[in-house]
mmCIF file of C-alpha atoms in Angstrom:
data_model
loop_
_atom_site.group_PDB
_atom_site.id
_atom_site.type_symbol
_atom_site.label_atom_id
_atom_site.label_comp_id
_atom_site.label_asym_id
_atom_site.label_seq_id
_atom_site.Cartn_x
_atom_site.Cartn_y
_atom_site.Cartn_z
ATOM 1 C CA MET A 1 74.056 273.308 167.879
ATOM 2 C CA LYS A 2 74.477 271.680 165.062
ATOM 3 C CA SER A 3 77.196 269.370 165.671
ATOM 4 C CA LYS A 4 80.719 269.274 162.366
ATOM 5 C CA VAL A 5 79.830 265.865 160.596
ATOM 6 C CA PRO A 6 83.090 263.907 159.145
ATOM 7 C CA ALA A 7 83.540 264.382 155.300
ATOM 8 C CA ALA A 8 81.913 261.814 152.518
ATOM 9 C CA ASP A 9 85.907 261.005 152.311
ATOM 10 C CA GLU A 10 85.968 259.428 155.922
ATOM 11 C CA HIS A 11 82.946 257.407 155.263
ATOM 12 C CA PRO A 12 83.103 256.014 151.686
ATOM 13 C CA VAL A 13 80.385 253.318 151.623
ATOM 14 C CA GLY A 14 78.146 254.097 154.528
ATOM 15 C CA ARG A 15 77.698 257.608 152.866
ATOM 16 C CA LYS A 16 77.473 256.700 150.135
ATOM 17 C CA ALA A 17 74.625 254.461 150.530
ATOM 18 C CA GLU A 18 72.927 256.547 152.404
ATOM 19 C CA PHE A 19 73.057 258.639 149.713
ATOM 20 C CA GLU A 20 71.646 256.149 147.286
ATOM 21 C CA ALA A 21 68.927 255.503 150.085
ATOM 22 C CA LEU A 22 67.613 259.447 150.193
ATOM 23 C CA HIS A 23 67.736 259.981 146.496
ATOM 24 C CA ALA A 24 65.528 256.580 146.639
ATOM 25 C CA ARG A 25 62.353 258.041 149.202
ATOM 26 C CA HIS A 26 62.801 261.190 148.057
ATOM 27 C CA SER A 27 63.965 262.085 144.353
ATOM 28 C CA ARG A 28 60.689 261.776 143.533
ATOM 29 C CA GLU A 29 59.813 264.668 146.036
ATOM 30 C CA VAL A 30 61.849 266.939 144.780
ATOM 31 C CA TRP A 31 61.525 266.568 141.280
ATOM 32 C CA ALA A 32 57.919 267.460 141.993
ATOM 33 C CA MET A 33 58.280 271.274 144.028
ATOM 34 C CA ALA A 34 60.974 271.882 140.972
ATOM 35 C CA TYR A 35 58.271 271.157 137.480
ATOM 36 C CA ALA A 36 55.615 272.818 139.735
ATOM 37 C CA ARG A 37 58.000 276.147 140.218
ATOM 38 C CA TRP A 38 58.193 275.411 136.139
ATOM 39 C CA MET A 39 55.947 272.631 135.332
ATOM 40 C CA ASP A 40 59.226 272.092 132.356
ATOM 41 C CA ALA A 41 59.832 267.869 133.842
ATOM 42 C CA ASP A 42 62.716 267.457 131.925
ATOM 43 C CA LEU A 43 64.149 270.551 133.883
ATOM 44 C CA ALA A 44 62.478 269.651 137.062
ATOM 45 C CA LEU A 45 64.167 266.377 136.781
ATOM 46 C CA ASP A 46 67.755 268.442 136.218
ATOM 47 C CA ILE A 47 67.295 270.562 139.356
ATOM 48 C CA ALA A 48 66.345 267.396 141.323
ATOM 49 C CA GLN A 49 69.747 265.597 140.172
ATOM 50 C CA GLU A 50 71.911 269.010 140.934
ATOM 51 C CA ALA A 51 69.954 268.974 144.926
ATOM 52 C CA PHE A 52 71.589 265.804 145.131
ATOM 53 C CA MET A 53 74.555 267.051 144.152
ATOM 54 C CA ARG A 54 74.505 269.760 146.296
ATOM 55 C CA LEU A 55 73.693 267.439 149.066
ATOM 56 C CA TRP A 56 77.064 265.272 148.530
ATOM 57 C CA LYS A 57 79.464 268.103 148.256
ATOM 58 C CA HIS A 58 77.970 269.378 151.382
ATOM 59 C CA TRP A 59 78.530 266.745 153.237
ATOM 60 C CA GLU A 60 81.894 265.943 151.207
ATOM 61 C CA ALA A 61 82.645 269.669 152.342
ATOM 62 C CA GLY A 62 81.761 268.328 156.090
ATOM 63 C CA GLU A 63 79.769 271.601 156.969
ATOM 64 C CA GLU A 64 77.226 270.988 159.961
ATOM 65 C CA GLU A 65 74.918 267.882 159.669
ATOM 66 C CA ILE A 66 71.515 268.239 157.386
ATOM 67 C CA GLN A 67 68.893 267.526 160.512
ATOM 68 C CA ASN A 68 66.507 266.963 157.811
ATOM 69 C CA PRO A 69 67.505 265.802 154.452
ATOM 70 C CA ARG A 70 64.385 265.824 152.699
ATOM 71 C CA ALA A 71 63.690 269.135 154.265
ATOM 72 C CA TRP A 72 67.184 270.395 153.217
ATOM 73 C CA LEU A 73 66.891 269.150 149.094
ATOM 74 C CA LEU A 74 63.043 269.366 148.425
ATOM 75 C CA ARG A 75 64.656 274.052 149.441
ATOM 76 C CA VAL A 76 67.318 273.343 147.969
ATOM 77 C CA ALA A 77 65.870 272.204 145.192
ATOM 78 C CA ARG A 78 63.178 274.795 145.125
ATOM 79 C CA ASN A 79 66.717 277.999 145.361
ATOM 80 C CA LEU A 80 67.601 276.344 142.420
ATOM 81 C CA ALA A 81 64.147 276.847 140.489
ATOM 82 C CA GLU A 82 64.200 279.912 141.490
ATOM 83 C CA ASP A 83 67.837 281.293 140.410
ATOM 84 C CA TYR A 84 66.990 279.108 136.861
ATOM 85 C CA ALA A 85 63.904 281.951 136.845
ATOM 86 C CA LYS A 86 67.213 284.243 136.910
ATOM 87 C CA SER A 87 69.415 282.827 134.743
ATOM 88 C CA SER A 88 70.288 283.994 131.216
ATOM 89 C CA PHE A 89 69.024 280.184 129.842
ATOM 90 C CA ARG A 90 65.512 281.113 130.600
ATOM 91 C CA LYS A 91 65.103 284.342 129.736
ATOM 92 C CA ASN A 92 67.746 284.448 126.018
ATOM 93 C CA GLY A 93 66.817 280.139 125.556
ATOM 94 C CA THR A 94 68.920 278.680 122.506
ATOM 95 C CA MET A 95 67.240 280.182 119.993
ATOM 96 C CA ALA A 96 64.575 281.849 119.009
ATOM 97 C CA PRO A 97 61.309 280.361 118.636
ATOM 98 C CA GLN A 98 60.702 281.645 115.156
ATOM 99 C CA LEU A 99 63.495 279.284 113.916
ATOM 100 C CA MET A 100 62.033 276.385 116.000
ATOM 101 C CA ASN A 101 58.875 276.168 114.665
ATOM 102 C CA GLY A 102 60.541 275.314 110.884
ATOM 103 C CA VAL A 103 62.244 272.675 112.496
ATOM 104 C CA LYS A 104 59.930 269.292 111.045
ATOM 105 C CA SER A 105 59.503 266.068 112.740
ATOM 106 C CA ARG A 106 60.596 262.987 110.930
ATOM 107 C CA GLU A 107 56.783 261.917 110.945
ATOM 108 C CA PRO A 108 54.014 263.342 110.810
ATOM 109 C CA MET A 109 51.383 263.419 113.824
ATOM 110 C CA PRO A 110 48.318 261.747 113.902
ATOM 111 C CA VAL A 111 44.833 264.482 114.508
ATOM 112 C CA GLU A 112 44.452 262.936 117.543
ATOM 113 C CA VAL A 113 48.022 263.891 119.171
ATOM 114 C CA MET A 114 48.448 267.223 118.223
ATOM 115 C CA GLU A 115 44.670 267.469 119.138
ATOM 116 C CA ARG A 116 45.693 265.932 122.607
ATOM 117 C CA ALA A 117 48.906 267.516 123.251
ATOM 118 C CA GLU A 118 47.339 270.584 122.151
ATOM 119 C CA ALA A 119 44.963 270.469 125.204
ATOM 120 C CA PHE A 120 47.532 269.968 127.518
ATOM 121 C CA GLU A 121 49.467 273.238 126.489
ATOM 122 C CA LYS A 122 46.663 274.292 127.854
ATOM 123 C CA ILE A 123 46.331 273.206 130.778
ATOM 124 C CA ARG A 124 50.016 273.730 131.324
ATOM 125 C CA SER A 125 49.799 277.528 130.099
ATOM 126 C CA THR A 126 46.699 277.408 132.827
ATOM 127 C CA LEU A 127 48.607 275.892 135.448
ATOM 128 C CA GLU A 128 51.253 279.033 135.033
ATOM 129 C CA GLU A 129 48.960 281.119 135.523
ATOM 130 C CA LEU A 130 47.763 279.288 138.909
ATOM 131 C CA PRO A 131 49.384 280.257 142.263
ATOM 132 C CA GLN A 132 52.599 278.513 142.986
ATOM 133 C CA GLY A 133 50.185 277.049 146.012
ATOM 134 C CA ASP A 134 48.381 275.727 143.002
ATOM 135 C CA ARG A 135 50.488 273.816 141.444
ATOM 136 C CA ASP A 136 52.384 272.664 144.113
ATOM 137 C CA LEU A 137 48.646 270.485 146.078
ATOM 138 C CA LEU A 138 48.245 269.966 142.387
ATOM 139 C CA THR A 139 51.480 267.945 141.433
ATOM 140 C CA LEU A 140 51.461 266.455 144.485
ATOM 141 C CA ARG A 141 47.683 265.022 144.618
ATOM 142 C CA TYR A 142 47.935 264.277 140.962
ATOM 143 C CA ALA A 143 51.724 263.637 139.245
ATOM 144 C CA LEU A 144 52.388 262.079 142.494
ATOM 145 C CA GLU A 145 49.182 260.639 143.827
ATOM 146 C CA TYR A 146 49.829 261.671 147.385
ATOM 147 C CA ASP A 147 47.015 261.923 149.689
ATOM 148 C CA ALA A 148 46.052 264.100 152.285
ATOM 149 C CA VAL A 149 48.259 263.183 155.316
ATOM 150 C CA LYS A 150 51.314 263.102 153.165
ATOM 151 C CA ILE A 151 50.613 266.487 151.188
ATOM 152 C CA ALA A 152 49.992 267.741 154.599
ATOM 153 C CA GLU A 153 53.383 266.832 156.366
ATOM 154 C CA MET A 154 55.523 268.096 153.131
ATOM 155 C CA LEU A 155 53.594 270.830 152.975
ATOM 156 C CA GLY A 156 53.295 271.987 156.585
ATOM 157 C CA ILE A 157 49.601 272.481 157.445
ATOM 158 C CA ASN A 158 46.920 269.842 157.731
ATOM 159 C CA ALA A 159 44.989 267.609 156.670
ATOM 160 C CA THR A 160 41.497 269.523 155.732
ATOM 161 C CA ALA A 161 43.246 272.087 154.611
ATOM 162 C CA VAL A 162 44.749 270.361 151.917
ATOM 163 C CA HIS A 163 40.901 269.306 151.092
ATOM 164 C CA MET A 164 40.387 273.236 150.614
ATOM 165 C CA ARG A 165 42.629 274.293 149.220
ATOM 166 C CA LEU A 166 42.946 271.352 146.853
ATOM 167 C CA THR A 167 39.412 271.805 146.111
ATOM 168 C CA ARG A 168 39.787 275.751 145.461
ATOM 169 C CA ALA A 169 42.733 275.199 143.152
ATOM 170 C CA ARG A 170 40.493 272.261 140.614
ATOM 171 C CA GLN A 171 37.864 275.103 140.472
ATOM 172 C CA ARG A 172 40.001 277.973 140.050
ATOM 173 C CA LEU A 173 41.731 275.210 136.890
ATOM 174 C CA ALA A 174 38.073 274.665 136.162
ATOM 175 C CA ASP A 175 36.660 277.897 135.478
ATOM 176 C CA LYS A 176 39.874 279.543 133.636
ATOM 177 C CA LEU A 177 40.048 276.333 130.788
ATOM 178 C CA THR A 178 35.460 276.232 130.810
ATOM 179 C CA ALA A 179 37.039 280.097 129.707
ATOM 180 C CA GLN A 180 39.029 278.814 126.999
ATOM 181 C CA GLY A 181 36.198 276.482 125.623
ATOM 182 C CA THR A 182 38.818 273.283 127.221
ATOM 183 C CA THR A 183 36.539 271.069 128.680
ATOM 184 C CA THR A 184 37.892 267.409 127.071
ATOM 185 C CA ILE A 185 40.840 265.768 126.466
ATOM 186 C CA PRO A 186 40.335 264.178 122.607
ATOM 187 C CA MET B 1 35.850 267.676 159.869
ATOM 188 C CA ASN B 2 36.719 264.590 156.819
ATOM 189 C CA THR B 3 38.451 262.531 158.569
ATOM 190 C CA ASN B 4 38.724 260.494 154.873
ATOM 191 C CA HIS B 5 42.417 261.466 153.843
ATOM 192 C CA ASN B 6 42.144 259.427 150.633
ATOM 193 C CA PHE B 7 40.842 260.907 147.788
ATOM 194 C CA PRO B 8 37.391 259.141 146.267
ATOM 195 C CA SER B 9 37.692 259.909 142.381
ATOM 196 C CA THR B 10 35.247 263.071 141.988
ATOM 197 C CA GLY B 11 34.883 261.503 138.645
ATOM 198 C CA ASP B 12 34.455 265.200 137.226
ATOM 199 C CA GLU B 13 35.788 266.830 134.152
ATOM 200 C CA VAL B 14 38.536 268.795 135.777
ATOM 201 C CA ASP B 15 39.559 265.383 137.960
ATOM 202 C CA ARG B 16 40.134 263.739 134.921
ATOM 203 C CA LEU B 17 41.919 266.711 132.790
ATOM 204 C CA LEU B 18 44.681 266.714 135.438
ATOM 205 C CA SER B 19 44.924 262.812 136.037
ATOM 206 C CA SER B 20 46.080 263.028 132.022
ATOM 207 C CA PHE B 21 47.948 265.705 132.001
ATOM 208 C CA TYR B 22 50.583 265.169 134.989
ATOM 209 C CA ARG B 23 50.640 261.555 134.309
ATOM 210 C CA SER B 24 51.810 262.460 131.020
ATOM 211 C CA GLU B 25 53.855 264.803 132.895
ATOM 212 C CA VAL B 26 55.628 262.316 134.733
ATOM 213 C CA PRO B 27 58.577 260.900 133.931
ATOM 214 C CA THR B 28 58.378 257.207 133.126
ATOM 215 C CA LYS B 29 61.547 256.069 133.772
ATOM 216 C CA TRP B 30 63.528 257.677 136.477
ATOM 217 C CA PRO B 31 67.114 258.662 136.748
ATOM 218 C CA ALA B 32 69.498 256.476 138.857
ATOM 219 C CA ALA B 33 70.770 258.177 141.449
ATOM 220 C CA PRO B 34 74.233 260.521 140.550
ATOM 221 C CA LYS B 35 77.141 259.097 141.436
ATOM 222 C CA PRO B 36 79.184 261.858 142.599
ATOM 223 C CA TRP B 37 82.399 260.087 143.896
ATOM 224 C CA ALA B 38 82.591 258.611 140.340
ATOM 225 C CA GLU B 39 82.960 261.313 138.877
ATOM 226 C CA LYS B 40 84.933 262.788 141.450
ATOM 227 C CA ALA B 41 87.736 260.263 140.958
ATOM 228 C CA HIS B 42 86.963 260.068 136.965
ATOM 229 C CA THR B 43 88.009 263.856 136.417
ATOM 230 C CA GLN B 44 90.878 264.012 138.700
ATOM 231 C CA THR B 45 91.925 261.022 136.595
ATOM 232 C CA ILE B 46 91.507 262.840 133.539
ATOM 233 C CA ALA B 47 93.121 266.037 134.952
ATOM 234 C CA SER B 48 96.468 264.044 135.799
ATOM 235 C CA ALA B 49 96.425 262.439 133.072
ATOM 236 C CA SER B 50 95.467 264.343 129.772
ATOM 237 C CA ASN B 51 96.142 267.920 131.706
ATOM 238 C CA PRO B 52 97.792 269.622 128.528
ATOM 239 C CA ALA B 53 99.499 272.381 131.151
ATOM 240 C CA SER B 54 100.798 269.061 132.914
ATOM 241 C CA ARG B 55 102.430 267.423 129.690
ATOM 242 C CA SER B 56 104.459 270.352 128.875
ATOM 243 C CA ARG B 57 105.373 271.341 132.511
ATOM 244 C CA TRP B 58 106.748 267.261 132.165
ATOM 245 C CA ALA B 59 108.451 267.860 128.765
ATOM 246 C CA LEU B 60 109.960 271.781 129.771
ATOM 247 C CA ALA B 61 111.538 269.729 133.001
ATOM 248 C CA ALA B 62 112.679 266.512 131.453
ATOM 249 C CA SER B 63 114.784 268.897 128.653
ATOM 250 C CA VAL B 64 116.490 271.492 131.144
ATOM 251 C CA ALA B 65 117.630 268.056 132.997
ATOM 252 C CA ILE B 66 118.757 266.071 129.808
ATOM 253 C CA LEU B 67 120.869 269.346 129.081
ATOM 254 C CA VAL B 68 121.786 270.002 132.531
ATOM 255 C CA GLY B 69 122.945 266.387 132.322
ATOM 256 C CA GLY B 70 125.044 266.633 128.799
ATOM 257 C CA CYS B 71 126.124 269.823 129.701
ATOM 258 C CA TRP B 72 128.061 268.257 133.314
ATOM 259 C CA TYR B 73 128.998 264.795 130.622
ATOM 260 C CA LEU B 74 130.701 266.761 128.062
ATOM 261 C CA SER B 75 132.260 269.525 131.136
ATOM 262 C CA THR B 76 133.936 266.081 133.653
ATOM 263 C CA ASN B 77 134.777 263.696 130.204
ATOM 264 C CA MET B 78 135.608 266.202 127.004
ATOM 265 C CA THR B 79 138.827 267.818 127.690
ATOM 266 C CA ASN B 80 140.479 269.648 124.291
ATOM 267 C CA GLY B 81 137.723 267.463 121.928
ATOM 268 C CA LYS B 82 139.218 264.124 123.236
ATOM 269 C CA HIS B 83 138.018 261.544 125.149
ATOM 270 C CA ARG B 84 139.297 261.499 129.063
ATOM 271 C CA PRO B 85 138.984 257.981 129.939
ATOM 272 C CA ASP B 86 140.232 258.351 133.600
ATOM 273 C CA GLY B 87 138.035 260.962 134.014
ATOM 274 C CA ASN B 88 139.759 263.334 136.759
ATOM 275 C CA PHE B 89 141.418 266.654 136.997
ATOM 276 C CA ASP B 90 145.426 265.683 138.100
ATOM 277 C CA GLY B 91 143.487 266.776 140.800
ATOM 278 C CA GLY B 92 143.631 269.874 139.895
ATOM 279 C CA SER B 93 147.390 271.399 139.187
ATOM 280 C CA ALA B 94 147.654 272.495 135.829
ATOM 281 C CA ASP B 95 151.256 271.182 133.678
ATOM 282 C CA THR B 96 152.026 274.085 131.653
ATOM 283 C CA LYS B 97 154.615 272.500 129.574
ATOM 284 C CA ASN B 98 151.510 271.233 127.547
ATOM 285 C CA VAL B 99 149.721 274.503 127.695
ATOM 286 C CA LYS B 100 152.388 276.039 126.319
ATOM 287 C CA ASP B 101 152.971 272.809 123.139
ATOM 288 C CA LEU B 102 148.061 273.262 122.790
ATOM 289 C CA GLY B 103 149.506 277.209 121.915
ATOM 290 C CA LYS B 104 151.742 276.423 119.795
ATOM 291 C CA LYS B 105 149.678 273.811 118.366
ATOM 292 C CA THR B 106 146.846 276.076 117.623
ATOM 293 C CA LYS B 107 148.279 278.347 116.304
ATOM 294 C CA THR B 108 147.950 280.561 113.518
ATOM 295 C CA PRO B 109 150.146 281.528 110.411
#
């Protein structure tokens, strides 16, 4: 049975320290989960920070004790990322794309930078076409540089399955990129 | 079964592409933990100090208090346009002679 916990205000010093420790320990993972959903680093940062704010509010309200804050935070981040899909901001944006295309950079981009950015955009769009599970794996492996054990623990699967799924995800990505003609980064 | 849980660099191009891509995506500087307790205190301070509704309520209360106080002061200390030095009502008894005299003085031709 879950017990009631003292509200955050009742133990300000201890709670604050615990909150900051949790942030230091898990913020990258929370970011990674949100990032894997939308492939947008800035949005993922916002979602991660919001997930931690929700944790504090939960404590402050003196609601039921969270047995596993890491799992709780990851779940909240996933939910927030899903909610974003329904938001009008995402559907409509702030400005029509054709207007944004006319905005000029202050300095002209060197050709290599442009080509690199273009290659990255192709990789991003290809990753977006992969199943969510593949993106989770690839993000944990390449963004956080987690080993198979850590990935397995986080996703609730075994390490052998991580290796297998990762190999398949990479293969799927390679097939798509090859079909598009993206095989190298300038 | 593979017991080596570290991923050896496969050296293939996809591995390199993914490494480069994700390295460019990961924030170079991670934000500090949010401080909801500071935000709450700040919000409360702002709400109490600069809430326009709160200000106007205080101004209205002060105006009413001044008005009521002024009326009370005038009613207790001023009679017939003159200041009553003792500020009392002579025990509440009316002087009929003074009242009659007052009526004569104020009569218009």
